[in-house]
């Protein structure tokens, strides 16, 4: 298990990793507070032993910390550089990459600052063939909105950090990003996740919703199988915790997500 994370201290007993074997969930936590180091990759090796009586035993056998930009395993041993591109004017990403002397068709790991718009997403989607890791934490998107179909079908994408400033994620924005894995942490301030935004992202492991989220998918009365914001995200293995401000959950939002577990609490505002 490899997790690329933002700097934070996690309290004792809080889940760090969740996996499932044959439907049996395993949650890894520590008895003492744990601090993730900035710009580092924390590696946890968890061995799964099957006992003679058929039960499974999960054992933490190793852990280490490496510089994410220098990790040869997750970067295919060829891309060791974490490219940071500042886009001072939305719509100029391709130009800024050219000025930096980089070949956009070969960039795998990209962090953006400044401001971007739908034209910049089109460059990432259509021209950045090998884009694997995308960090949008410090960039502002025009109207604080990730456009519809922004990176739809981007099968090379495995790692995503959403902007700190974000109001809405558009229709099918990351739909069919089948290699996208790990945890998606949605920022505070996010109000809505539109239909099919993460549909068929079958390798996602967990979701963290902000307290500000009020809508997942379309409102009652919308008919069509396409809604399903997280439909077919069958790799999810986490407890579904809905924000208290939640008002709308669209059709099929969690259809075919068999790894969700725990007590389902439906907010009064729903």
PDB file of C-alpha atoms in Angstrom:
ATOM      1  CA  UNK A   1       0.000   0.000   0.000  1.00  0.00           C
ATOM      2  CA  UNK A   2       1.383   3.416  -0.953  1.00  0.00           C
ATOM      3  CA  UNK A   3      -0.315   6.679  -0.033  1.00  0.00           C
ATOM      4  CA  UNK A   4       0.789  10.132  -1.138  1.00  0.00           C
ATOM      5  CA  UNK A   5      -0.616  12.552   1.416  1.00  0.00           C
ATOM      6  CA  UNK A   6      -0.761  16.190   2.431  1.00  0.00           C
ATOM      7  CA  UNK A   7       0.937  17.242   5.701  1.00  0.00           C
ATOM      8  CA  UNK A   8      -1.267  16.497   8.675  1.00  0.00           C
ATOM      9  CA  UNK A   9      -1.278  14.948  12.122  1.00  0.00           C
ATOM     10  CA  UNK A  10      -3.723  12.122  12.658  1.00  0.00           C
ATOM     11  CA  UNK A  11      -5.026  11.457  16.153  1.00  0.00           C
ATOM     12  CA  UNK A  12      -4.555   8.111  17.870  1.00  0.00           C
ATOM     13  CA  UNK A  13      -7.093   5.516  16.771  1.00  0.00           C
ATOM     14  CA  UNK A  14      -7.993   7.249  13.504  1.00  0.00           C
ATOM     15  CA  UNK A  15      -8.020   4.984  10.444  1.00  0.00           C
ATOM     16  CA  UNK A  16      -4.951   5.372   8.195  1.00  0.00           C
ATOM     17  CA  UNK A  17      -5.498   2.535   5.726  1.00  0.00           C
ATOM     18  CA  UNK A  18      -8.500   0.361   4.832  1.00  0.00           C
ATOM     19  CA  UNK A  19      -8.384  -2.809   2.725  1.00  0.00           C
ATOM     20  CA  UNK A  20     -10.722  -5.714   2.113  1.00  0.00           C
ATOM     21  CA  UNK A  21      -9.979  -9.389   1.477  1.00  0.00           C
ATOM     22  CA  UNK A  22     -12.861 -11.655   0.455  1.00  0.00           C
ATOM     23  CA  UNK A  23     -15.255  -9.059   1.818  1.00  0.00           C
ATOM     24  CA  UNK A  24     -13.503  -8.916   5.202  1.00  0.00           C
ATOM     25  CA  UNK A  25     -12.572  -5.280   6.015  1.00  0.00           C
ATOM     26  CA  UNK A  26      -9.346  -4.374   7.780  1.00  0.00           C
ATOM     27  CA  UNK A  27      -8.741  -0.915   9.226  1.00  0.00           C
ATOM     28  CA  UNK A  28      -5.216   0.077  10.203  1.00  0.00           C
ATOM     29  CA  UNK A  29      -4.764   2.722  12.896  1.00  0.00           C
ATOM     30  CA  UNK A  30      -2.156   3.630  15.510  1.00  0.00           C
ATOM     31  CA  UNK A  31      -2.344   3.787  19.278  1.00  0.00           C
ATOM     32  CA  UNK A  32      -0.482   7.085  19.222  1.00  0.00           C
ATOM     33  CA  UNK A  33      -0.780  10.256  17.068  1.00  0.00           C
ATOM     34  CA  UNK A  34       0.873   9.952  13.678  1.00  0.00           C
ATOM     35  CA  UNK A  35       2.245  12.830  11.576  1.00  0.00           C
ATOM     36  CA  UNK A  36       2.517  12.581   7.806  1.00  0.00           C
ATOM     37  CA  UNK A  37       5.607  14.359   6.487  1.00  0.00           C
ATOM     38  CA  UNK A  38       5.122  16.986   3.757  1.00  0.00           C
ATOM     39  CA  UNK A  39       6.028  15.877   0.214  1.00  0.00           C
ATOM     40  CA  UNK A  40       6.827  12.364   1.431  1.00  0.00           C
ATOM     41  CA  UNK A  41       5.335   8.999   0.603  1.00  0.00           C
ATOM     42  CA  UNK A  42       4.449   6.752   3.534  1.00  0.00           C
ATOM     43  CA  UNK A  43       4.613   3.053   2.684  1.00  0.00           C
ATOM     44  CA  UNK A  44       2.792   0.457   4.782  1.00  0.00           C
ATOM     45  CA  UNK A  45       3.345  -3.229   4.057  1.00  0.00           C
ATOM     46  CA  UNK A  46       0.446  -5.296   5.374  1.00  0.00           C
ATOM     47  CA  UNK A  47       0.748  -9.079   5.202  1.00  0.00           C
ATOM     48  CA  UNK A  48      -2.469 -11.089   4.970  1.00  0.00           C
ATOM     49  CA  UNK A  49      -2.192 -14.572   6.458  1.00  0.00           C
ATOM     50  CA  UNK A  50      -4.896 -17.185   6.077  1.00  0.00           C
ATOM     51  CA  UNK A  51      -5.235 -19.344   9.143  1.00  0.00           C
ATOM     52  CA  UNK A  52      -5.986 -23.111   8.935  1.00  0.00           C
ATOM     53  CA  UNK A  53      -9.513 -22.498  10.184  1.00  0.00           C
ATOM     54  CA  UNK A  54     -10.130 -20.160   7.263  1.00  0.00           C
ATOM     55  CA  UNK A  55      -9.895 -16.816   9.056  1.00  0.00           C
ATOM     56  CA  UNK A  56      -7.615 -14.022   7.880  1.00  0.00           C
ATOM     57  CA  UNK A  57      -4.964 -12.284   9.937  1.00  0.00           C
ATOM     58  CA  UNK A  58      -3.671  -8.830   8.977  1.00  0.00           C
ATOM     59  CA  UNK A  59      -0.165  -7.954  10.167  1.00  0.00           C
ATOM     60  CA  UNK A  60       1.760  -4.699   9.656  1.00  0.00           C
ATOM     61  CA  UNK A  61       5.173  -6.061   8.657  1.00  0.00           C
ATOM     62  CA  UNK A  62       7.007  -2.982   7.434  1.00  0.00           C
ATOM     63  CA  UNK A  63       6.739   0.755   6.948  1.00  0.00           C
ATOM     64  CA  UNK A  64       8.976   3.397   5.441  1.00  0.00           C
ATOM     65  CA  UNK A  65       9.042   6.992   4.244  1.00  0.00           C
ATOM     66  CA  UNK A  66      10.408   8.039   0.857  1.00  0.00           C
ATOM     67  CA  UNK A  67      10.489  11.250  -1.143  1.00  0.00           C
ATOM     68  CA  UNK A  68       7.484  10.936  -3.451  1.00  0.00           C
ATOM     69  CA  UNK A  69       9.225  12.593  -6.365  1.00  0.00           C
ATOM     70  CA  UNK A  70      12.061  10.053  -6.142  1.00  0.00           C
ATOM     71  CA  UNK A  71       9.971   6.925  -5.782  1.00  0.00           C
ATOM     72  CA  UNK A  72      10.834   4.632  -8.681  1.00  0.00           C
ATOM     73  CA  UNK A  73       8.028   2.133  -8.131  1.00  0.00           C
ATOM     74  CA  UNK A  74       4.991   4.400  -8.442  1.00  0.00           C
ATOM     75  CA  UNK A  75       6.736   6.390 -11.162  1.00  0.00           C
ATOM     76  CA  UNK A  76       7.577   3.428 -13.343  1.00  0.00           C
ATOM     77  CA  UNK A  77      11.324   3.940 -12.778  1.00  0.00           C
ATOM     78  CA  UNK A  78      11.466   6.523 -15.553  1.00  0.00           C
ATOM     79  CA  UNK A  79       9.702   9.653 -14.297  1.00  0.00           C
ATOM     80  CA  UNK A  80      11.444  10.888 -11.168  1.00  0.00           C
ATOM     81  CA  UNK A  81      10.597  14.567 -11.540  1.00  0.00           C
ATOM     82  CA  UNK A  82       7.592  16.255  -9.977  1.00  0.00           C
ATOM     83  CA  UNK A  83       6.938  19.088 -12.442  1.00  0.00           C
ATOM     84  CA  UNK A  84       5.544  22.319 -10.957  1.00  0.00           C
ATOM     85  CA  UNK A  85       3.992  24.708 -13.489  1.00  0.00           C
ATOM     86  CA  UNK A  86       2.643  28.135 -12.604  1.00  0.00           C
ATOM     87  CA  UNK A  87      -0.159  29.316 -14.894  1.00  0.00           C
ATOM     88  CA  UNK A  88      -0.526  33.077 -14.305  1.00  0.00           C
ATOM     89  CA  UNK A  89      -3.381  33.365 -16.811  1.00  0.00           C
ATOM     90  CA  UNK A  90      -6.086  30.731 -17.271  1.00  0.00           C
ATOM     91  CA  UNK A  91      -5.948  29.003 -20.629  1.00  0.00           C
ATOM     92  CA  UNK A  92      -2.164  29.201 -21.025  1.00  0.00           C
ATOM     93  CA  UNK A  93      -1.047  25.865 -19.543  1.00  0.00           C
ATOM     94  CA  UNK A  94       0.310  24.506 -22.821  1.00  0.00           C
ATOM     95  CA  UNK A  95       2.232  27.734 -23.408  1.00  0.00           C
ATOM     96  CA  UNK A  96       3.719  27.714 -19.904  1.00  0.00           C
ATOM     97  CA  UNK A  97       4.878  24.111 -20.273  1.00  0.00           C
ATOM     98  CA  UNK A  98       6.529  25.008 -23.596  1.00  0.00           C
ATOM     99  CA  UNK A  99       8.302  27.968 -21.962  1.00  0.00           C
ATOM    100  CA  UNK A 100       9.639  25.651 -19.255  1.00  0.00           C
ATOM    101  CA  UNK A 101      11.271  23.519 -21.923  1.00  0.00           C
ATOM    102  CA  UNK A 102       9.308  20.396 -20.999  1.00  0.00           C
ATOM    103  CA  UNK A 103       7.631  18.030 -23.432  1.00  0.00           C
ATOM    104  CA  UNK A 104       3.993  17.916 -22.311  1.00  0.00           C
ATOM    105  CA  UNK A 105       3.511  14.523 -23.928  1.00  0.00           C
ATOM    106  CA  UNK A 106       6.076  13.023 -21.529  1.00  0.00           C
ATOM    107  CA  UNK A 107       5.076  14.652 -18.249  1.00  0.00           C
ATOM    108  CA  UNK A 108       3.793  12.113 -15.730  1.00  0.00           C
ATOM    109  CA  UNK A 109       3.621  13.989 -12.433  1.00  0.00           C
ATOM    110  CA  UNK A 110       2.280  17.522 -12.482  1.00  0.00           C
ATOM    111  CA  UNK A 111       1.553  20.133  -9.832  1.00  0.00           C
ATOM    112  CA  UNK A 112      -0.193  23.345 -10.904  1.00  0.00           C
ATOM    113  CA  UNK A 113      -0.330  26.800  -9.326  1.00  0.00           C
ATOM    114  CA  UNK A 114      -1.963  29.998 -10.565  1.00  0.00           C
ATOM    115  CA  UNK A 115      -5.291  29.760 -12.414  1.00  0.00           C
ATOM    116  CA  UNK A 116      -6.691  27.292 -14.973  1.00  0.00           C
ATOM    117  CA  UNK A 117      -9.876  26.793 -16.980  1.00  0.00           C
ATOM    118  CA  UNK A 118     -11.575  24.255 -19.261  1.00  0.00           C
ATOM    119  CA  UNK A 119      -8.999  24.847 -22.029  1.00  0.00           C
ATOM    120  CA  UNK A 120      -6.222  23.785 -19.666  1.00  0.00           C
ATOM    121  CA  UNK A 121      -8.131  20.645 -18.698  1.00  0.00           C
ATOM    122  CA  UNK A 122      -8.495  19.894 -22.410  1.00  0.00           C
ATOM    123  CA  UNK A 123      -4.698  20.037 -22.741  1.00  0.00           C
ATOM    124  CA  UNK A 124      -4.226  17.661 -19.808  1.00  0.00           C
ATOM    125  CA  UNK A 125      -6.894  15.311 -21.113  1.00  0.00           C
ATOM    126  CA  UNK A 126      -6.010  15.206 -24.789  1.00  0.00           C
ATOM    127  CA  UNK A 127      -2.316  16.039 -25.080  1.00  0.00           C
ATOM    128  CA  UNK A 128      -0.667  14.900 -21.847  1.00  0.00           C
ATOM    129  CA  UNK A 129      -0.653  11.253 -22.817  1.00  0.00           C
ATOM    130  CA  UNK A 130       1.205   9.898 -19.789  1.00  0.00           C
ATOM    131  CA  UNK A 131      -0.219  12.149 -17.062  1.00  0.00           C
ATOM    132  CA  UNK A 132      -0.274   9.945 -13.972  1.00  0.00           C
ATOM    133  CA  UNK A 133      -0.323  12.195 -10.908  1.00  0.00           C
ATOM    134  CA  UNK A 134      -2.091  15.561 -10.772  1.00  0.00           C
ATOM    135  CA  UNK A 135      -1.881  17.929  -7.805  1.00  0.00           C
ATOM    136  CA  UNK A 136      -4.330  20.839  -8.029  1.00  0.00           C
ATOM    137  CA  UNK A 137      -4.163  21.790  -4.350  1.00  0.00           C
ATOM    138  CA  UNK A 138      -2.746  25.287  -4.847  1.00  0.00           C
ATOM    139  CA  UNK A 139      -4.352  26.190  -8.183  1.00  0.00           C
ATOM    140  CA  UNK A 140      -7.561  28.152  -8.663  1.00  0.00           C
ATOM    141  CA  UNK A 141     -10.049  26.975 -11.281  1.00  0.00           C
ATOM    142  CA  UNK A 142     -12.157  29.654 -12.959  1.00  0.00           C
ATOM    143  CA  UNK A 143     -15.499  29.933 -11.122  1.00  0.00           C
ATOM    144  CA  UNK A 144     -14.187  27.375  -8.612  1.00  0.00           C
ATOM    145  CA  UNK A 145     -15.764  24.712 -10.805  1.00  0.00           C
ATOM    146  CA  UNK A 146     -14.172  21.628 -12.376  1.00  0.00           C
ATOM    147  CA  UNK A 147     -15.728  21.542 -15.874  1.00  0.00           C
ATOM    148  CA  UNK A 148     -17.950  18.734 -17.124  1.00  0.00           C
ATOM    149  CA  UNK A 149     -15.938  15.845 -18.618  1.00  0.00           C
ATOM    150  CA  UNK A 150     -12.722  17.634 -17.554  1.00  0.00           C
ATOM    151  CA  UNK A 151     -10.620  14.458 -17.464  1.00  0.00           C
ATOM    152  CA  UNK A 152     -13.244  11.892 -18.434  1.00  0.00           C
ATOM    153  CA  UNK A 153     -11.686   8.621 -19.576  1.00  0.00           C
ATOM    154  CA  UNK A 154      -8.145   9.627 -18.529  1.00  0.00           C
ATOM    155  CA  UNK A 155      -7.005   6.065 -17.895  1.00  0.00           C
ATOM    156  CA  UNK A 156      -3.389   7.025 -17.167  1.00  0.00           C
ATOM    157  CA  UNK A 157      -4.394   9.076 -14.102  1.00  0.00           C
ATOM    158  CA  UNK A 158      -3.720   7.262 -10.819  1.00  0.00           C
ATOM    159  CA  UNK A 159      -3.358  10.073  -8.273  1.00  0.00           C
ATOM    160  CA  UNK A 160      -5.420  13.230  -7.756  1.00  0.00           C
ATOM    161  CA  UNK A 161      -5.394  16.105  -5.268  1.00  0.00           C
ATOM    162  CA  UNK A 162      -8.336  18.479  -5.588  1.00  0.00           C
ATOM    163  CA  UNK A 163      -8.003  22.272  -5.167  1.00  0.00           C
ATOM    164  CA  UNK A 164      -8.350  23.760  -1.694  1.00  0.00           C
ATOM    165  CA  UNK A 165     -10.819  26.236  -3.212  1.00  0.00           C
ATOM    166  CA  UNK A 166     -13.672  24.473  -4.978  1.00  0.00           C
ATOM    167  CA  UNK A 167     -17.462  24.857  -5.155  1.00  0.00           C
ATOM    168  CA  UNK A 168     -18.551  22.170  -7.606  1.00  0.00           C
ATOM    169  CA  UNK A 169     -17.324  19.200  -9.652  1.00  0.00           C
ATOM    170  CA  UNK A 170     -19.016  18.985 -13.046  1.00  0.00           C
ATOM    171  CA  UNK A 171     -20.822  16.158 -14.818  1.00  0.00           C
ATOM    172  CA  UNK A 172     -18.569  13.173 -15.599  1.00  0.00           C
ATOM    173  CA  UNK A 173     -15.477  15.218 -14.645  1.00  0.00           C
ATOM    174  CA  UNK A 174     -13.461  12.095 -13.763  1.00  0.00           C
ATOM    175  CA  UNK A 175     -15.797   9.432 -15.124  1.00  0.00           C
ATOM    176  CA  UNK A 176     -14.025   6.285 -16.384  1.00  0.00           C
ATOM    177  CA  UNK A 177     -10.667   7.247 -14.837  1.00  0.00           C
ATOM    178  CA  UNK A 178     -10.317   3.550 -14.149  1.00  0.00           C
ATOM    179  CA  UNK A 179      -6.759   3.737 -12.768  1.00  0.00           C
ATOM    180  CA  UNK A 180      -7.504   6.504 -10.256  1.00  0.00           C
ATOM    181  CA  UNK A 181      -6.732   5.004  -6.864  1.00  0.00           C
ATOM    182  CA  UNK A 182      -6.293   5.738  -3.172  1.00  0.00           C
ATOM    183  CA  UNK A 183      -8.315   8.310  -1.270  1.00  0.00           C
ATOM    184  CA  UNK A 184     -10.205  11.300  -2.624  1.00  0.00           C
ATOM    185  CA  UNK A 185     -10.394  14.072  -0.038  1.00  0.00           C
ATOM    186  CA  UNK A 186     -12.965  16.688  -0.991  1.00  0.00           C
ATOM    187  CA  UNK A 187     -12.142  20.216   0.267  1.00  0.00           C
ATOM    188  CA  UNK A 188     -14.220  22.239   2.692  1.00  0.00           C
ATOM    189  CA  UNK A 189     -16.346  24.675   0.715  1.00  0.00           C
ATOM    190  CA  UNK A 190     -17.375  22.094  -1.883  1.00  0.00           C
ATOM    191  CA  UNK A 191     -21.155  22.240  -2.313  1.00  0.00           C
ATOM    192  CA  UNK A 192     -22.008  19.795  -5.102  1.00  0.00           C
ATOM    193  CA  UNK A 193     -20.645  16.807  -7.021  1.00  0.00           C
ATOM    194  CA  UNK A 194     -22.544  16.515 -10.289  1.00  0.00           C
ATOM    195  CA  UNK A 195     -23.830  13.404 -12.045  1.00  0.00           C
ATOM    196  CA  UNK A 196     -21.382  10.621 -12.966  1.00  0.00           C
ATOM    197  CA  UNK A 197     -18.429  12.699 -11.723  1.00  0.00           C
ATOM    198  CA  UNK A 198     -16.498   9.625 -10.532  1.00  0.00           C
ATOM    199  CA  UNK A 199     -18.527   6.898 -12.213  1.00  0.00           C
ATOM    200  CA  UNK A 200     -16.550   3.704 -12.877  1.00  0.00           C
ATOM    201  CA  UNK A 201     -13.455   4.857 -10.973  1.00  0.00           C
ATOM    202  CA  UNK A 202     -13.188   1.261  -9.857  1.00  0.00           C
ATOM    203  CA  UNK A 203      -9.837   1.554  -8.074  1.00  0.00           C
ATOM    204  CA  UNK A 204     -10.740   4.323  -5.641  1.00  0.00           C
ATOM    205  CA  UNK A 205     -10.250   3.158  -2.061  1.00  0.00           C
ATOM    206  CA  UNK A 206     -12.003   5.735   0.129  1.00  0.00           C
ATOM    207  CA  UNK A 207     -13.864   9.065   0.184  1.00  0.00           C
ATOM    208  CA  UNK A 208     -13.777  11.964   2.631  1.00  0.00           C
ATOM    209  CA  UNK A 209     -16.682  14.381   2.239  1.00  0.00           C
ATOM    210  CA  UNK A 210     -16.588  17.982   3.569  1.00  0.00           C
ATOM    211  CA  UNK A 211     -19.184  19.348   5.977  1.00  0.00           C
ATOM    212  CA  UNK A 212     -20.259  21.852   3.300  1.00  0.00           C
ATOM    213  CA  UNK A 213     -21.418  19.254   0.762  1.00  0.00           C
ATOM    214  CA  UNK A 214     -25.172  19.432   0.110  1.00  0.00           C
ATOM    215  CA  UNK A 215     -25.690  17.547  -3.161  1.00  0.00           C
ATOM    216  CA  UNK A 216     -24.406  14.381  -4.808  1.00  0.00           C
ATOM    217  CA  UNK A 217     -25.889  13.951  -8.295  1.00  0.00           C
ATOM    218  CA  UNK A 218     -29.149  15.334  -9.690  1.00  0.00           C
ATOM    219  CA  UNK A 219     -32.267  16.188  -7.770  1.00  0.00           C
ATOM    220  CA  UNK A 220     -35.277  13.911  -7.332  1.00  0.00           C
ATOM    221  CA  UNK A 221     -37.087  13.400 -10.600  1.00  0.00           C
ATOM    222  CA  UNK A 222     -34.047  13.173 -12.839  1.00  0.00           C
ATOM    223  CA  UNK A 223     -34.397   9.922 -14.751  1.00  0.00           C
ATOM    224  CA  UNK A 224     -31.461   8.174 -16.328  1.00  0.00           C
ATOM    225  CA  UNK A 225     -28.973   5.522 -15.295  1.00  0.00           C
ATOM    226  CA  UNK A 226     -26.127   7.922 -16.021  1.00  0.00           C
ATOM    227  CA  UNK A 227     -26.517   9.851 -12.764  1.00  0.00           C
ATOM    228  CA  UNK A 228     -24.586   7.494 -10.429  1.00  0.00           C
ATOM    229  CA  UNK A 229     -21.837   9.816  -9.132  1.00  0.00           C
ATOM    230  CA  UNK A 230     -19.838   6.926  -7.632  1.00  0.00           C
ATOM    231  CA  UNK A 231     -21.563   4.062  -9.450  1.00  0.00           C
ATOM    232  CA  UNK A 232     -19.298   1.062 -10.092  1.00  0.00           C
ATOM    233  CA  UNK A 233     -16.580   2.351  -7.759  1.00  0.00           C
ATOM    234  CA  UNK A 234     -16.398  -1.224  -6.538  1.00  0.00           C
ATOM    235  CA  UNK A 235     -12.906  -0.825  -5.061  1.00  0.00           C
ATOM    236  CA  UNK A 236     -14.172   1.475  -2.316  1.00  0.00           C
ATOM    237  CA  UNK A 237     -13.558   0.037   1.145  1.00  0.00           C
ATOM    238  CA  UNK A 238     -14.650   2.645   3.658  1.00  0.00           C
ATOM    239  CA  UNK A 239     -17.467   3.753   5.913  1.00  0.00           C
ATOM    240  CA  UNK A 240     -19.912   6.042   4.134  1.00  0.00           C
ATOM    241  CA  UNK A 241     -20.212   9.196   6.246  1.00  0.00           C
ATOM    242  CA  UNK A 242     -22.655  11.741   4.852  1.00  0.00           C
ATOM    243  CA  UNK A 243     -22.401  15.415   5.911  1.00  0.00           C
ATOM    244  CA  UNK A 244     -25.164  16.768   8.142  1.00  0.00           C
ATOM    245  CA  UNK A 245     -25.973  19.425   5.515  1.00  0.00           C
ATOM    246  CA  UNK A 246     -26.672  16.859   2.782  1.00  0.00           C
ATOM    247  CA  UNK A 247     -29.914  17.624   0.922  1.00  0.00           C
ATOM    248  CA  UNK A 248     -29.848  15.499  -2.254  1.00  0.00           C
ATOM    249  CA  UNK A 249     -28.437  12.091  -3.226  1.00  0.00           C
ATOM    250  CA  UNK A 250     -29.087  11.416  -6.908  1.00  0.00           C
ATOM    251  CA  UNK A 251     -30.118   8.146  -8.545  1.00  0.00           C
ATOM    252  CA  UNK A 252     -27.618   5.308  -8.266  1.00  0.00           C
ATOM    253  CA  UNK A 253     -25.009   7.468  -6.530  1.00  0.00           C
ATOM    254  CA  UNK A 254     -23.409   4.457  -4.823  1.00  0.00           C
ATOM    255  CA  UNK A 255     -24.687   1.713  -7.107  1.00  0.00           C
ATOM    256  CA  UNK A 256     -22.377  -1.345  -7.169  1.00  0.00           C
ATOM    257  CA  UNK A 257     -20.141  -0.178  -4.325  1.00  0.00           C
ATOM    258  CA  UNK A 258     -20.076  -3.435  -2.316  1.00  0.00           C
ATOM    259  CA  UNK A 259     -17.118  -2.407  -0.132  1.00  0.00           C
ATOM    260  CA  UNK A 260     -18.955   0.338   1.758  1.00  0.00           C
ATOM    261  CA  UNK A 261     -19.617  -0.641   5.368  1.00  0.00           C
ATOM    262  CA  UNK A 262     -20.650   0.694   8.757  1.00  0.00           C
ATOM    263  CA  UNK A 263     -23.833   2.323  10.018  1.00  0.00           C
ATOM    264  CA  UNK A 264     -25.607   4.499   7.451  1.00  0.00           C
ATOM    265  CA  UNK A 265     -26.811   7.747   8.963  1.00  0.00           C
ATOM    266  CA  UNK A 266     -29.146   9.814   6.787  1.00  0.00           C
ATOM    267  CA  UNK A 267     -29.052  13.531   7.723  1.00  0.00           C
ATOM    268  CA  UNK A 268     -32.253  15.279   8.776  1.00  0.00           C
ATOM    269  CA  UNK A 269     -31.797  17.799   5.960  1.00  0.00           C
ATOM    270  CA  UNK A 270     -31.931  15.081   3.260  1.00  0.00           C
TER     271      UNK A 270
END
